[in-house]
Amino acid sequence: MDVKSKIPVLSPNIEILPFDKNEFIIKQTEYGHRINVNKDTLDIIKLVDGKRNLQKINELYGIHKGVSANLLDNLLFGTLATYGIIESANVEIKKIGKPSYLKLSFTLLKNKTILPIVRLMSPLFSDKLFYFLLAIFSLVVFGTLIAHFNSIKIGLENLNFGQWALYILFAGTVLFFHEMGHAAACHRFGAKFGDIGFGFYLLSPVMFADVSDIWKLKPNKRIIVNLSGIYIELLIASILVLFFFITRTNNYLVYSSAISLSLLANLNPFLRYDGYWVLSDMIGVPNLRMASNKILKKVFQNETSIRHLRGKDFFLVFYALTSQILILIVLGGILLYDSNGIIKFPENVFTYLSEVFSRRSRPKFSDLYRFILPIIFYVTVFSFLFSYIKERQKK
């Protein structure tokens, strides 16, 4: 069939909403795909009525802008059809699943089950008071922890096995309310929330809440939803600090400090934790990692000159480059600091477990310290190798 005579048909299962001043989000509701498009692409889509062929669409839109029927064919049938936005019998479309970076993930609680708790929590997320309360909680928690740093350090180092088990149970409960916070903020601003699940990210156990519907919200609301889990954790940590001042029981500070450490990790913008999504919404780039790596690759392959980069693109190159450099610094630092622990990691783990199970040694929280760096090293290296092999297989 001649390209010019092809008639594109727009799927009835799409929603189009503004993302920022210059971009829009198109969601394919049947398959769950979402893509960002600019105004020019949206103007072309608006000309698709199921009757006009590519030649007619080109006459209405493209000729005076240097757009050809072949370019329209590539856009509509080569790109948008793969997401189910344009109907095509030649394209097999799969429903979008859970994010690929989550491994062994499964649903813990359905959204209907958590709805009563979400409704109770949603009043906590007033957009007028949110940042004020977030700042107050942060000052209370981190100010107290800094003032009592030495006693907290001693408490962490002397946790016995029973206290360690209790801490893990407590940490799981806090993680649950962290995800409930995301769902409650989502509900507060009128977006749908999905199920709460469990999986592994970089071999670390994580809970996650499906709040993908926040793409409908304005950026300031999306940022609050992304920070809402941290907000809830700070609220819990503040309550623990209050209990400490009332009872003078050091364990409350120990648990509060554990929450605080997880918060700092959560704000890391280079891993797909809350800080990553906050930065993504702040600069208006939905798939920050992919977009930044893509433009960095173009720069290295001389497809794009760094002198021609402007604004957001320059930041994306800086972000991708910083991310890669930090990985190398972390790996190099671990290798220099604990090369013996990395080389003997399997042997050390086997010896430790043998001593614990034979009751020659009692497990303590501080025992984990000597395994943290080797675990980070091997997880990072293997993740990079798997990604590289996967990319080579695609080619």
Short mmCIF file of C-alpha atoms in Angstrom, two decimals:
data_model
loop_
_atom_site.label_atom_id
_atom_site.label_comp_id
_atom_site.label_asym_id
_atom_site.label_seq_id
_atom_site.Cartn_x
_atom_site.Cartn_y
_atom_site.Cartn_z
CA MET A 1 0.00 0.00 0.00
CA ASP A 2 1.21 3.49 -0.86
CA VAL A 3 2.17 5.34 2.32
CA LYS A 4 0.12 8.40 1.35
CA SER A 5 -3.10 6.39 1.12
CA LYS A 6 -2.82 4.85 4.61
CA ILE A 7 -5.63 5.95 6.94
CA PRO A 8 -4.68 6.10 10.63
CA VAL A 9 -7.38 5.37 13.22
CA LEU A 10 -7.08 6.76 16.72
CA SER A 11 -7.77 4.32 19.55
CA PRO A 12 -10.90 5.14 21.58
CA ASN A 13 -9.04 4.07 24.73
CA ILE A 14 -6.80 7.08 25.23
CA GLU A 15 -6.68 10.03 27.61
CA ILE A 16 -4.80 13.24 26.88
CA LEU A 17 -3.85 15.68 29.63
CA PRO A 18 -1.27 18.48 29.94
CA PHE A 19 1.98 17.54 31.66
CA ASP A 20 3.66 20.95 31.73
CA LYS A 21 3.66 24.11 29.62
CA ASN A 22 5.04 22.46 26.49
CA GLU A 23 4.26 18.75 26.82
CA PHE A 24 1.28 16.44 27.15
CA ILE A 25 0.74 12.92 28.44
CA ILE A 26 -1.17 10.39 26.37
CA LYS A 27 -2.32 7.29 28.22
CA GLN A 28 -3.58 4.15 26.53
CA THR A 29 -6.09 3.05 29.17
CA GLU A 30 -6.53 -0.50 27.86
CA TYR A 31 -2.83 -1.40 27.86
CA GLY A 32 -1.56 1.07 30.45
CA HIS A 33 1.09 2.73 28.28
CA ARG A 34 1.88 6.42 28.83
CA ILE A 35 4.03 8.63 26.64
CA ASN A 36 5.05 12.27 26.58
CA VAL A 37 4.39 14.25 23.40
CA ASN A 38 4.96 17.88 22.44
CA LYS A 39 2.35 20.25 20.98
CA ASP A 40 3.34 19.49 17.36
CA THR A 41 2.72 15.77 17.85
CA LEU A 42 -0.58 16.49 19.58
CA ASP A 43 -1.66 18.73 16.67
CA ILE A 44 -1.00 15.83 14.27
CA ILE A 45 -2.97 13.42 16.46
CA LYS A 46 -5.92 15.82 16.47
CA LEU A 47 -6.05 15.58 12.67
CA VAL A 48 -6.53 11.78 12.85
CA ASP A 49 -10.27 11.20 12.43
CA GLY A 50 -10.32 7.73 10.85
CA LYS A 51 -11.18 9.20 7.44
CA ARG A 52 -8.19 11.30 6.39
CA ASN A 53 -5.24 9.50 4.82
CA LEU A 54 -1.63 10.51 5.43
CA GLN A 55 -1.56 12.66 2.32
CA LYS A 56 -4.53 14.72 3.53
CA ILE A 57 -3.08 15.02 7.04
CA ASN A 58 0.20 16.10 5.50
CA GLU A 59 -1.60 18.76 3.46
CA LEU A 60 -3.40 20.08 6.53
CA TYR A 61 -0.38 20.11 8.79
CA GLY A 62 2.95 19.12 7.40
CA ILE A 63 3.85 20.63 4.07
CA HIS A 64 4.61 24.14 5.31
CA LYS A 65 6.55 22.68 8.27
CA GLY A 66 8.73 20.36 6.22
CA VAL A 67 6.89 17.22 7.33
CA SER A 68 6.39 14.46 4.75
CA ALA A 69 3.92 11.60 4.53
CA ASN A 70 6.79 9.20 5.31
CA LEU A 71 7.58 11.05 8.52
CA LEU A 72 3.91 10.94 9.51
CA ASP A 73 3.84 7.21 8.75
CA ASN A 74 6.87 6.68 10.97
CA LEU A 75 5.31 8.72 13.78
CA LEU A 76 1.79 7.30 13.67
CA PHE A 77 2.33 3.69 12.58
CA GLY A 78 5.97 3.26 13.57
CA THR A 79 5.81 4.82 17.05
CA LEU A 80 2.33 5.59 18.35
CA ALA A 81 0.88 2.30 17.10
CA THR A 82 3.36 0.38 19.27
CA TYR A 83 1.68 1.93 22.32
CA GLY A 84 -1.85 1.24 21.06
CA ILE A 85 -2.56 4.94 20.49
CA ILE A 86 -3.01 4.37 16.76
CA GLU A 87 -4.82 1.16 15.86
CA SER A 88 -2.85 -1.28 13.73
CA ALA A 89 -3.40 -4.95 12.94
CA ASN A 90 0.33 -5.38 12.30
CA VAL A 91 1.44 -4.50 15.81
CA GLU A 92 1.13 -6.77 18.84
CA ILE A 93 0.67 -4.67 21.96
CA LYS A 94 1.33 -6.04 25.41
CA LYS A 95 -0.19 -4.68 28.57
CA ILE A 96 2.32 -2.81 30.63
CA GLY A 97 3.41 -4.79 33.66
CA LYS A 98 5.25 -3.94 36.83
CA PRO A 99 8.45 -1.88 36.41
CA SER A 100 11.38 -3.94 35.16
CA TYR A 101 13.64 -2.71 37.97
CA LEU A 102 11.37 -4.47 40.51
CA LYS A 103 12.17 -8.17 40.78
CA LEU A 104 10.01 -10.97 42.21
CA SER A 105 7.27 -8.44 42.89
CA PHE A 106 3.76 -9.36 43.95
CA THR A 107 0.63 -7.68 45.34
CA LEU A 108 0.27 -7.54 49.12
CA LEU A 109 -2.97 -5.60 49.49
CA LYS A 110 -5.62 -4.56 46.98
CA ASN A 111 -6.61 -0.91 46.78
CA LYS A 112 -10.12 -1.70 48.06
CA THR A 113 -8.63 -3.24 51.21
CA ILE A 114 -6.55 -0.19 52.09
CA LEU A 115 -9.23 2.37 51.12
CA PRO A 116 -10.53 2.88 54.73
CA ILE A 117 -7.01 3.62 56.02
CA VAL A 118 -6.30 5.86 53.02
CA ARG A 119 -9.41 7.91 53.77
CA LEU A 120 -8.31 8.35 57.40
CA MET A 121 -4.81 9.45 56.38
CA SER A 122 -5.70 11.75 53.47
CA PRO A 123 -6.46 14.85 55.66
CA LEU A 124 -2.77 14.86 56.65
CA PHE A 125 -1.84 16.06 53.17
CA SER A 126 -3.00 19.66 53.01
CA ASP A 127 -1.05 21.32 50.21
CA LYS A 128 -1.01 24.56 52.25
CA LEU A 129 0.58 22.98 55.34
CA PHE A 130 2.54 20.11 53.81
CA TYR A 131 5.96 21.75 53.44
CA PHE A 132 5.68 23.61 56.74
CA LEU A 133 4.97 20.38 58.64
CA LEU A 134 7.65 18.54 56.66
CA ALA A 135 10.20 21.15 57.78
CA ILE A 136 9.05 21.01 61.42
CA PHE A 137 9.23 17.21 61.55
CA SER A 138 12.70 17.28 59.96
CA LEU A 139 14.03 19.81 62.47
CA VAL A 140 12.61 17.87 65.44
CA VAL A 141 13.94 14.49 64.29
CA PHE A 142 17.38 15.37 62.94
CA GLY A 143 18.03 17.98 65.64
CA THR A 144 17.36 15.40 68.36
CA LEU A 145 19.40 12.69 66.65
CA ILE A 146 22.42 14.96 66.22
CA ALA A 147 22.21 16.02 69.88
CA HIS A 148 22.13 12.36 71.03
CA PHE A 149 24.39 10.84 68.38
CA ASN A 150 26.75 8.95 70.74
CA SER A 151 23.98 7.22 72.71
CA ILE A 152 22.25 6.21 69.47
CA LYS A 153 25.49 4.75 68.10
CA ILE A 154 25.98 2.66 71.24
CA GLY A 155 22.36 1.50 71.09
CA LEU A 156 22.66 0.40 67.45
CA GLU A 157 25.90 -1.50 68.08
CA ASN A 158 24.42 -3.45 71.00
CA LEU A 159 21.13 -4.59 69.54
CA ASN A 160 20.73 -8.29 70.32
CA PHE A 161 19.01 -10.82 68.10
CA GLY A 162 15.56 -10.31 69.65
CA GLN A 163 15.81 -6.54 69.35
CA TRP A 164 17.07 -6.95 65.79
CA ALA A 165 14.03 -9.08 64.89
CA LEU A 166 11.76 -6.50 66.53
CA TYR A 167 13.49 -3.76 64.55
CA ILE A 168 12.91 -5.62 61.26
CA LEU A 169 9.22 -6.00 62.13
CA PHE A 170 9.04 -2.31 63.00
CA ALA A 171 10.85 -1.31 59.78
CA GLY A 172 8.35 -3.34 57.74
CA THR A 173 5.46 -1.57 59.48
CA VAL A 174 7.00 1.84 58.77
CA LEU A 175 7.52 0.89 55.11
CA PHE A 176 3.85 -0.08 54.90
CA PHE A 177 2.75 3.31 56.22
CA HIS A 178 5.26 4.97 53.89
CA GLU A 179 3.43 3.46 50.91
CA MET A 180 0.07 4.23 52.50
CA GLY A 181 1.22 7.84 52.59
CA HIS A 182 1.70 7.83 48.82
CA ALA A 183 -1.75 6.32 48.33
CA ALA A 184 -3.41 8.76 50.77
CA ALA A 185 -1.86 11.83 49.13
CA CYS A 186 -2.89 10.49 45.74
CA HIS A 187 -6.47 10.09 47.03
CA ARG A 188 -6.41 13.57 48.61
CA PHE A 189 -5.70 15.24 45.27
CA GLY A 190 -8.27 13.26 43.31
CA ALA A 191 -6.08 10.71 41.53
CA LYS A 192 -6.67 6.97 41.69
CA PHE A 193 -4.32 4.76 43.68
CA GLY A 194 -3.60 1.12 43.02
CA ASP A 195 -2.47 -1.86 45.07
CA ILE A 196 0.41 -2.06 47.52
CA GLY A 197 3.02 -4.66 46.64
CA PHE A 198 6.35 -6.13 47.67
CA GLY A 199 9.45 -6.88 45.64
CA PHE A 200 13.20 -6.45 45.37
CA TYR A 201 15.06 -3.45 44.01
CA LEU A 202 18.84 -3.94 43.68
CA LEU A 203 18.42 -7.03 45.92
CA SER A 204 16.94 -4.82 48.64
CA PRO A 205 13.40 -5.71 49.83
CA VAL A 206 10.98 -2.87 49.10
CA MET A 207 7.29 -2.13 49.26
CA PHE A 208 5.66 -0.10 46.52
CA ALA A 209 2.34 1.62 45.92
CA ASP A 210 0.84 2.02 42.47
CA VAL A 211 0.30 5.78 42.16
CA SER A 212 0.88 5.97 38.41
CA ASP A 213 -2.36 7.92 38.04
CA ILE A 214 -0.65 11.04 39.43
CA TRP A 215 0.37 11.91 35.87
CA LYS A 216 -3.05 13.62 35.78
CA LEU A 217 -2.03 16.02 38.55
CA LYS A 218 -0.12 19.28 38.29
CA PRO A 219 3.63 19.11 39.04
CA ASN A 220 3.29 20.66 42.54
CA LYS A 221 0.73 18.00 43.51
CA ARG A 222 2.83 15.19 42.00
CA ILE A 223 5.83 16.31 44.07
CA ILE A 224 3.75 16.21 47.27
CA VAL A 225 2.60 12.67 46.43
CA ASN A 226 6.23 11.65 45.83
CA LEU A 227 7.31 13.15 49.17
CA SER A 228 4.32 11.84 51.12
CA GLY A 229 6.00 8.58 52.14
CA ILE A 230 8.95 10.49 53.61
CA TYR A 231 6.46 12.84 55.30
CA ILE A 232 4.74 9.91 57.05
CA GLU A 233 8.06 8.42 58.15
CA LEU A 234 9.13 11.76 59.62
CA LEU A 235 5.80 11.97 61.44
CA ILE A 236 6.40 8.52 62.97
CA ALA A 237 10.01 9.43 63.83
CA SER A 238 8.79 12.64 65.52
CA ILE A 239 6.34 10.64 67.65
CA LEU A 240 9.22 8.34 68.69
CA VAL A 241 11.31 11.38 69.64
CA LEU A 242 8.39 12.62 71.76
CA PHE A 243 8.19 9.22 73.52
CA PHE A 244 11.94 9.46 74.19
CA PHE A 245 11.58 12.81 75.94
CA ILE A 246 8.64 11.49 77.98
CA THR A 247 10.15 8.13 78.98
CA ARG A 248 13.91 8.72 78.47
CA THR A 249 14.06 5.26 76.86
CA ASN A 250 16.97 5.18 74.37
CA ASN A 251 15.37 2.55 72.13
CA TYR A 252 12.91 5.14 70.82
CA LEU A 253 15.85 7.16 69.51
CA VAL A 254 17.44 4.06 68.01
CA TYR A 255 14.29 3.30 66.02
CA SER A 256 13.90 6.95 65.08
CA SER A 257 17.49 7.03 63.79
CA ALA A 258 16.86 3.92 61.70
CA ILE A 259 13.92 5.69 60.04
CA SER A 260 16.10 8.75 59.42
CA LEU A 261 18.81 6.70 57.70
CA SER A 262 16.23 5.18 55.35
CA LEU A 263 14.93 8.69 54.60
CA LEU A 264 18.36 9.87 53.48
CA ALA A 265 18.63 6.86 51.16
CA ASN A 266 15.11 7.55 49.88
CA LEU A 267 16.10 11.07 48.80
CA ASN A 268 18.88 9.76 46.53
CA PRO A 269 18.00 11.11 43.05
CA PHE A 270 20.19 8.56 41.26
CA LEU A 271 18.20 5.48 42.35
CA ARG A 272 14.51 4.96 41.72
CA TYR A 273 13.43 6.02 45.17
CA ASP A 274 11.30 9.03 46.10
CA GLY A 275 14.05 11.58 45.44
CA TYR A 276 14.33 10.34 41.86
CA TRP A 277 10.62 10.89 41.16
CA VAL A 278 10.68 14.30 42.86
CA LEU A 279 13.52 15.43 40.60
CA SER A 280 11.76 13.93 37.59
CA ASP A 281 8.64 16.01 38.27
CA MET A 282 10.62 19.14 39.15
CA ILE A 283 12.30 19.24 35.75
CA GLY A 284 9.35 17.76 33.83
CA VAL A 285 11.01 14.59 32.49
CA PRO A 286 8.85 11.47 33.12
CA ASN A 287 11.53 8.85 32.45
CA LEU A 288 14.54 10.66 33.81
CA ARG A 289 17.10 7.85 33.71
CA MET A 290 16.26 6.69 30.20
CA ALA A 291 16.06 10.24 28.82
CA SER A 292 19.36 11.31 30.39
CA ASN A 293 21.25 8.18 29.29
CA LYS A 294 19.85 8.56 25.78
CA ILE A 295 21.09 12.12 25.31
CA LEU A 296 24.46 11.31 26.94
CA LYS A 297 24.87 8.46 24.46
CA LYS A 298 24.16 10.85 21.58
CA VAL A 299 26.82 13.24 22.87
CA PHE A 300 29.44 10.46 23.11
CA GLN A 301 28.53 9.15 19.65
CA ASN A 302 28.84 12.69 18.20
CA GLU A 303 25.19 12.70 17.14
CA THR A 304 24.72 15.81 19.28
CA SER A 305 27.31 18.47 20.12
CA ILE A 306 27.48 19.47 23.78
CA ARG A 307 27.89 23.08 22.61
CA HIS A 308 24.38 22.93 21.15
CA LEU A 309 22.74 21.69 24.33
CA ARG A 310 20.37 24.08 26.02
CA GLY A 311 18.61 24.16 29.40
CA LYS A 312 16.99 20.84 30.21
CA ASP A 313 19.14 18.79 27.80
CA PHE A 314 22.32 20.14 29.39
CA PHE A 315 21.02 19.16 32.83
CA LEU A 316 20.15 15.65 31.57
CA VAL A 317 23.72 15.15 30.30
CA PHE A 318 25.06 16.39 33.64
CA TYR A 319 22.70 14.04 35.53
CA ALA A 320 23.61 10.97 33.45
CA LEU A 321 27.33 11.73 33.63
CA THR A 322 27.20 12.33 37.39
CA SER A 323 25.29 9.08 37.87
CA GLN A 324 27.94 7.07 35.99
CA ILE A 325 30.83 8.80 37.77
CA LEU A 326 29.28 8.19 41.20
CA ILE A 327 28.95 4.48 40.42
CA LEU A 328 32.65 4.30 39.52
CA ILE A 329 33.63 6.28 42.64
CA VAL A 330 31.55 4.01 44.89
CA LEU A 331 32.96 0.84 43.34
CA GLY A 332 36.52 2.13 43.40
CA GLY A 333 36.20 3.35 46.99
CA ILE A 334 34.80 0.01 48.18
CA LEU A 335 37.53 -1.88 46.34
CA LEU A 336 40.28 0.21 47.95
CA TYR A 337 38.72 0.25 51.42
CA ASP A 338 37.64 -3.39 51.72
CA SER A 339 39.32 -5.41 48.97
CA ASN A 340 39.86 -8.34 51.36
CA GLY A 341 36.17 -8.36 52.32
CA ILE A 342 35.17 -8.44 48.63
CA ILE A 343 37.55 -11.28 47.72
CA LYS A 344 36.63 -13.38 50.76
CA PHE A 345 32.94 -12.43 50.83
CA PRO A 346 31.52 -15.96 50.14
CA GLU A 347 33.92 -17.48 52.67
CA ASN A 348 33.10 -14.86 55.32
CA VAL A 349 29.34 -15.34 54.89
CA PHE A 350 29.69 -19.12 55.16
CA THR A 351 31.87 -18.85 58.28
CA TYR A 352 29.52 -16.36 59.95
CA LEU A 353 26.40 -18.46 59.29
CA SER A 354 28.16 -21.59 60.51
CA GLU A 355 29.07 -19.88 63.80
CA VAL A 356 25.54 -18.55 64.27
CA PHE A 357 23.77 -21.85 63.57
CA SER A 358 26.22 -23.80 65.70
CA ARG A 359 25.62 -21.22 68.47
CA ARG A 360 29.33 -20.41 68.77
CA SER A 361 28.37 -16.78 68.16
CA ARG A 362 25.33 -14.63 68.94
CA PRO A 363 24.11 -12.50 66.00
CA LYS A 364 24.13 -8.74 66.54
CA PHE A 365 23.02 -5.85 64.38
CA SER A 366 26.62 -4.63 64.15
CA ASP A 367 27.62 -7.93 62.47
CA LEU A 368 25.96 -6.69 59.31
CA TYR A 369 28.43 -3.83 58.93
CA ARG A 370 31.23 -6.01 57.55
CA PHE A 371 28.94 -7.39 54.81
CA ILE A 372 27.33 -4.13 53.64
CA LEU A 373 30.16 -2.89 51.39
CA PRO A 374 30.79 -6.23 49.61
CA ILE A 375 27.03 -6.63 49.02
CA ILE A 376 26.81 -3.13 47.50
CA PHE A 377 29.85 -3.89 45.32
CA TYR A 378 28.56 -7.18 43.93
CA VAL A 379 24.98 -5.95 43.44
CA THR A 380 26.21 -2.93 41.47
CA VAL A 381 28.63 -4.93 39.32
CA PHE A 382 26.15 -7.68 38.50
CA SER A 383 23.38 -5.17 37.76
CA PHE A 384 25.67 -3.40 35.30
CA LEU A 385 26.69 -6.69 33.66
CA PHE A 386 23.08 -7.89 33.29
CA SER A 387 22.06 -4.55 31.77
CA TYR A 388 25.00 -4.65 29.35
CA ILE A 389 24.29 -8.23 28.27
CA LYS A 390 20.60 -7.42 27.82
CA GLU A 391 21.40 -4.41 25.64
CA ARG A 392 23.83 -6.43 23.53
CA GLN A 393 21.22 -9.16 23.01
CA LYS A 394 18.74 -6.55 21.73
CA LYS A 395 21.27 -5.38 19.17
#
